[in-house]
């Protein structure tokens, strides 16, 4: 099935949005300890202020992750539990937006509403490459 050129742009944008949603959903699934890669345990001075455990919903940081969980996950965009909302989605506690959809899979602030068609396609390609679904 071929799409006419007038539908190609919106079709790609929809695919990017669906792919972003799938990646965020997939990323939020708990990983088994057998699949985790070892990471260095050296702490930077910045890490000293990060809570070492997840916090309960009664506090201001309702993250479902502990700092140890995040240190074990090489794909986590941040090792700070405060940077995840109660659904486990990456939303930096001091970031420009509190909407998880405004961040790409690398933790960069990239709201899709403000991206050009070319930028959307590049983000989609990066996302597929980082998940081993596209080879250059």
XYZ file of N, CA and C in Angstrom:
408
model
N 0.840 -1.171 0.000
C 0.000 0.000 0.000
C 0.884 1.232 0.000
N 0.635 2.143 -0.894
C 1.398 3.378 -0.976
C 0.553 4.533 -0.469
N 1.168 5.399 0.306
C 0.491 6.608 0.761
C 0.802 7.735 -0.205
N -0.188 8.567 -0.434
C 0.095 9.729 -1.275
C 0.996 10.669 -0.494
N 1.693 11.535 -1.187
C 2.647 12.432 -0.533
C 1.973 13.328 0.499
N 0.711 13.674 0.291
C 0.033 14.559 1.241
C -0.219 13.873 2.583
N -0.255 12.543 2.608
C -0.477 11.817 3.857
C 0.814 11.317 4.490
N 1.911 11.396 3.790
C 3.167 10.847 4.280
C 3.656 11.557 5.548
N 3.633 12.879 5.571
C 4.095 13.635 6.743
C 3.296 13.317 7.992
N 1.958 13.452 7.948
C 1.166 13.118 9.138
C 1.305 11.649 9.546
N 1.458 10.759 8.574
C 1.621 9.339 8.897
C 2.915 9.106 9.670
N 3.989 9.763 9.260
C 5.268 9.624 9.968
C 5.154 10.212 11.371
N 4.490 11.363 11.497
C 4.319 11.985 12.814
C 3.543 11.058 13.744
N 2.509 10.424 13.231
C 1.726 9.495 14.048
C 2.576 8.293 14.446
N 3.369 7.780 13.522
C 4.258 6.659 13.841
C 5.261 7.037 14.924
N 5.788 8.248 14.858
C 6.746 8.712 15.868
C 6.072 8.778 17.228
N 4.875 9.322 17.276
C 4.156 9.440 18.549
C 3.860 8.056 19.119
N 3.397 7.152 18.277
C 3.110 5.787 18.729
C 4.391 5.109 19.211
N 5.477 5.278 18.472
C 6.747 4.664 18.861
C 7.247 5.231 20.187
N 7.121 6.542 20.387
C 7.524 7.152 21.656
C 6.701 6.575 22.803
N 5.409 6.438 22.587
C 4.542 5.880 23.620
C 4.949 4.441 23.951
N 5.206 3.654 22.917
C 5.605 2.262 23.129
C 6.925 2.192 23.881
N 7.871 3.052 23.511
C 9.175 3.033 24.193
C 9.034 3.406 25.656
N 8.222 4.427 25.941
C 8.032 4.840 27.329
C 7.359 3.712 28.097
N 6.365 3.076 27.489
C 5.681 1.963 28.150
C 6.635 0.798 28.377
N 7.439 0.464 27.362
C 8.391 -0.635 27.466
C 9.444 -0.334 28.520
N 9.906 0.911 28.555
C 10.953 1.295 29.491
C 10.463 1.189 30.929
N 9.158 1.339 31.148
C 8.606 1.308 32.495
C 8.375 -0.099 33.022
N 8.553 -1.123 32.181
C 8.414 -2.489 32.661
C 9.610 -2.824 33.542
N 9.368 -3.474 34.678
C 10.502 -3.811 35.538
C 11.435 -4.800 34.850
N 12.712 -4.529 34.932
C 13.713 -5.410 34.330
C 14.124 -6.457 35.353
N 14.403 -7.659 34.883
C 14.876 -8.684 35.803
C 16.347 -8.422 36.108
N 16.781 -8.854 37.265
C 18.175 -8.637 37.656
C 19.144 -9.356 36.730
N 18.704 -10.421 36.063
C 19.578 -11.168 35.165
C 19.926 -10.378 33.916
N 19.073 -9.436 33.532
C 19.286 -8.692 32.298
C 20.018 -7.372 32.509
N 20.279 -7.024 33.744
C 20.909 -5.740 34.017
C 22.417 -5.829 33.858
N 22.996 -4.800 33.270
C 24.447 -4.740 33.124
C 25.031 -4.116 34.383
N 26.221 -4.494 34.718
C 26.885 -3.900 35.863
C 27.316 -2.483 35.523
N 27.163 -1.588 36.474
C 27.606 -0.213 36.285
C 28.627 0.116 37.354
N 29.361 1.159 37.124
C 30.345 1.574 38.113
C 29.629 2.071 39.354
N 30.212 1.834 40.506
C 29.576 2.255 41.738
C 30.173 3.542 42.288
N 31.029 4.190 41.514
C 31.607 5.445 41.968
C 30.527 6.509 42.010
N 30.511 7.284 43.075
C 29.524 8.338 43.211
C 30.181 9.685 42.982
N 29.520 10.520 42.238
C 30.017 11.882 42.067
C 29.490 12.722 43.223
N 30.011 13.911 43.367
C 29.533 14.782 44.439
C 28.079 15.155 44.213
N 27.647 15.163 42.961
C 26.258 15.480 42.659
C 25.332 14.392 43.211
N 25.781 13.150 43.243
C 24.964 12.038 43.702
C 24.698 12.074 45.204
N 25.454 12.816 45.951
C 25.291 12.835 47.405
C 23.935 13.379 47.833
N 23.342 14.264 47.028
C 22.068 14.867 47.384
C 20.868 14.080 46.873
N 21.115 12.977 46.202
C 20.028 12.178 45.643
C 19.539 11.208 46.707
N 18.219 11.130 46.914
C 17.712 10.168 47.892
C 18.131 8.750 47.519
N 18.513 7.949 48.521
C 18.995 6.601 48.231
C 17.865 5.593 48.108
N 16.685 5.942 48.513
C 15.545 5.040 48.384
C 14.407 5.757 47.696
N 13.447 4.948 47.224
C 12.285 5.612 46.655
C 11.504 6.248 47.794
N 10.696 7.208 47.476
C 9.984 7.931 48.512
C 8.516 7.581 48.443
N 7.864 7.672 49.556
C 6.446 7.324 49.601
C 5.616 8.436 48.973
N 4.366 8.134 48.603
C 3.519 9.156 47.992
C 3.267 10.356 48.897
N 3.536 10.226 50.189
C 3.311 11.351 51.086
C 4.406 12.406 50.975
N 5.498 12.103 50.298
C 6.556 13.081 50.119
C 6.420 13.735 48.764
N 7.312 14.660 48.457
C 7.197 15.397 47.204
C 7.812 14.664 46.020
N 8.409 13.492 46.218
C 9.020 12.742 45.127
C 8.431 11.332 45.090
N 7.325 11.141 44.378
C 6.647 9.839 44.402
C 7.223 8.809 43.431
N 8.504 8.780 43.229
C 9.125 7.867 42.268
C 8.971 6.413 42.696
N 8.669 5.523 41.738
C 8.616 4.104 42.073
C 10.001 3.454 42.102
N 11.047 4.218 41.766
C 12.399 3.672 41.687
C 13.253 4.122 42.858
N 14.183 3.265 43.246
C 15.197 3.664 44.214
C 16.440 4.087 43.440
N 17.325 4.764 44.107
C 18.577 5.169 43.468
C 19.360 3.935 43.026
N 19.328 2.882 43.847
C 20.026 1.638 43.495
C 19.441 1.014 42.230
N 18.109 1.046 42.103
C 17.475 0.540 40.873
C 18.010 1.284 39.662
N 18.091 2.599 39.781
C 18.510 3.432 38.652
C 19.990 3.265 38.341
N 20.813 3.056 39.358
C 22.243 2.835 39.125
C 22.482 1.531 38.371
N 21.610 0.551 38.572
C 21.749 -0.740 37.892
C 21.235 -0.709 36.458
N 20.468 0.319 36.101
C 19.858 0.383 34.767
C 20.678 1.288 33.854
N 21.425 0.705 32.912
C 22.274 1.521 32.042
C 21.478 2.390 31.071
N 20.197 2.114 30.888
C 19.395 2.914 29.958
C 18.625 4.035 30.640
N 18.685 4.113 31.960
C 17.956 5.165 32.675
C 18.556 6.529 32.336
N 17.725 7.488 31.897
C 18.257 8.803 31.548
C 18.772 9.580 32.761
N 18.340 9.212 33.967
C 18.798 9.883 35.178
C 18.898 8.853 36.295
N 19.835 9.062 37.197
C 20.006 8.175 38.345
C 19.317 8.740 39.586
N 18.613 9.852 39.438
C 17.936 10.531 40.535
C 16.463 10.120 40.571
N 15.994 9.462 41.635
C 14.589 9.045 41.714
C 13.610 10.210 41.615
N 14.052 11.412 41.968
C 13.166 12.576 41.885
C 12.814 12.925 40.448
N 13.559 12.369 39.482
C 13.327 12.674 38.072
C 12.305 11.750 37.415
N 11.554 11.005 38.201
C 10.544 10.092 37.669
C 9.222 10.340 38.378
N 8.132 10.382 37.590
C 6.827 10.589 38.201
C 6.318 9.275 38.802
N 5.132 9.309 39.377
C 4.599 8.123 40.055
C 4.341 6.962 39.101
N 4.281 7.243 37.791
C 4.124 6.183 36.787
C 5.465 5.659 36.299
N 6.554 6.199 36.808
C 7.879 5.759 36.400
C 8.382 6.418 35.132
N 7.679 7.442 34.660
C 8.110 8.129 33.447
C 9.111 9.223 33.803
N 10.093 9.414 32.927
C 11.147 10.398 33.149
C 10.588 11.810 33.010
N 10.635 12.560 34.099
C 10.233 13.962 34.134
C 11.181 14.643 35.119
N 12.259 15.282 34.630
C 13.237 15.878 35.541
C 12.586 16.814 36.557
N 12.955 16.654 37.817
C 12.338 17.468 38.863
C 12.641 18.952 38.701
N 13.707 19.290 38.001
C 14.028 20.699 37.763
C 14.006 21.020 36.267
N 13.302 20.205 35.481
C 13.253 20.383 34.031
C 12.253 21.446 33.597
N 12.280 21.805 32.312
C 11.401 22.852 31.796
C 9.943 22.414 31.668
N 9.655 21.114 31.771
C 8.289 20.622 31.606
C 8.029 19.471 32.568
N 6.811 19.366 33.019
C 6.404 18.247 33.881
C 5.648 17.189 33.085
N 5.656 17.313 31.752
C 4.993 16.359 30.867
C 6.028 15.374 30.332
N 5.872 14.097 30.661
C 6.837 13.075 30.243
C 6.958 12.979 28.728
N 5.911 13.323 28.006
C 5.942 13.241 26.539
C 6.866 14.283 25.919
N 7.292 15.269 26.698
C 8.178 16.313 26.180
C 9.646 15.904 26.190
N 9.954 14.696 26.658
C 11.335 14.230 26.739
C 11.512 12.997 25.859
N 12.658 12.938 25.165
C 12.914 11.769 24.320
C 13.503 10.638 25.161
N 13.819 9.529 24.524
C 14.300 8.353 25.257
C 15.681 8.553 25.871
N 16.371 9.630 25.492
C 17.686 9.937 26.059
C 17.583 10.974 27.172
N 16.352 11.381 27.522
C 16.136 12.348 28.580
C 16.275 13.792 28.146
N 16.363 14.038 26.857
C 16.495 15.404 26.351
C 15.110 16.021 26.179
N 14.995 17.296 26.510
C 13.734 18.020 26.356
C 13.485 18.264 24.875
N 12.490 17.602 24.322
C 12.168 17.716 22.896
C 10.657 17.584 22.712
N 9.889 18.652 22.974
C 8.439 18.551 22.775
C 8.115 18.387 21.291
N 7.357 17.364 20.953
C 7.116 17.060 19.544
C 6.269 18.121 18.854
N 5.488 18.881 19.622
C 4.666 19.927 19.017
C 5.520 21.018 18.383
N 6.742 21.173 18.868
C 7.623 22.241 18.380
C 8.678 21.736 17.404
N 8.608 20.458 17.033
C 9.623 19.878 16.151
C 9.161 19.915 14.696
N 10.118 20.109 13.804
C 9.823 20.062 12.371
C 9.689 18.598 11.942
N 9.193 18.398 10.742
C 9.051 17.042 10.210
C 10.402 16.326 10.169
N 11.445 17.057 9.767
C 12.780 16.464 9.688
C 13.275 16.058 11.080
N 13.050 16.923 12.074
C 13.465 16.604 13.443
C 12.715 15.373 13.971
N 11.421 15.280 13.654
C 10.643 14.111 14.073
C 11.213 12.830 13.473
N 11.541 12.890 12.195
C 12.100 11.720 11.522
C 13.453 11.337 12.111
N 14.294 12.342 12.428
C 15.604 12.065 13.026
C 15.449 11.435 14.410
N 14.526 11.967 15.222
C 14.287 11.405 16.555
C 13.790 9.967 16.449
N 12.901 9.727 15.503
C 12.362 8.387 15.306
C 13.477 7.418 14.910
N 14.358 7.852 14.014
C 15.481 7.004 13.599
C 16.413 6.713 14.767
N 16.732 7.737 15.573
C 17.598 7.543 16.748
C 16.968 6.548 17.717
N 15.659 6.687 17.900
C 14.945 5.823 18.816
C 15.006 4.370 18.338
N 14.781 4.162 17.053
C 14.846 2.807 16.503
C 16.261 2.243 16.588
N 17.263 3.069 16.287
C 18.663 2.623 16.359
C 19.043 2.234 17.778
N 18.655 3.055 18.756
C 19.045 2.782 20.141
C 18.400 1.511 20.682
N 17.318 1.077 20.063
C 16.653 -0.160 20.484
C 16.977 -1.335 19.574
N 17.963 -1.142 18.689
C 18.400 -2.221 17.818
C 17.412 -2.592 16.729
N 16.500 -1.686 16.411
C 15.485 -1.978 15.404
C 15.827 -1.413 14.039
N 16.892 -0.633 13.965
C 17.282 -0.024 12.701
C 18.796 -0.001 12.631
N 19.342 -0.448 11.538
C 20.795 -0.424 11.339
C 21.121 0.567 10.248
N 22.165 1.334 10.440
C 22.605 2.278 9.399
C 23.550 1.619 8.452
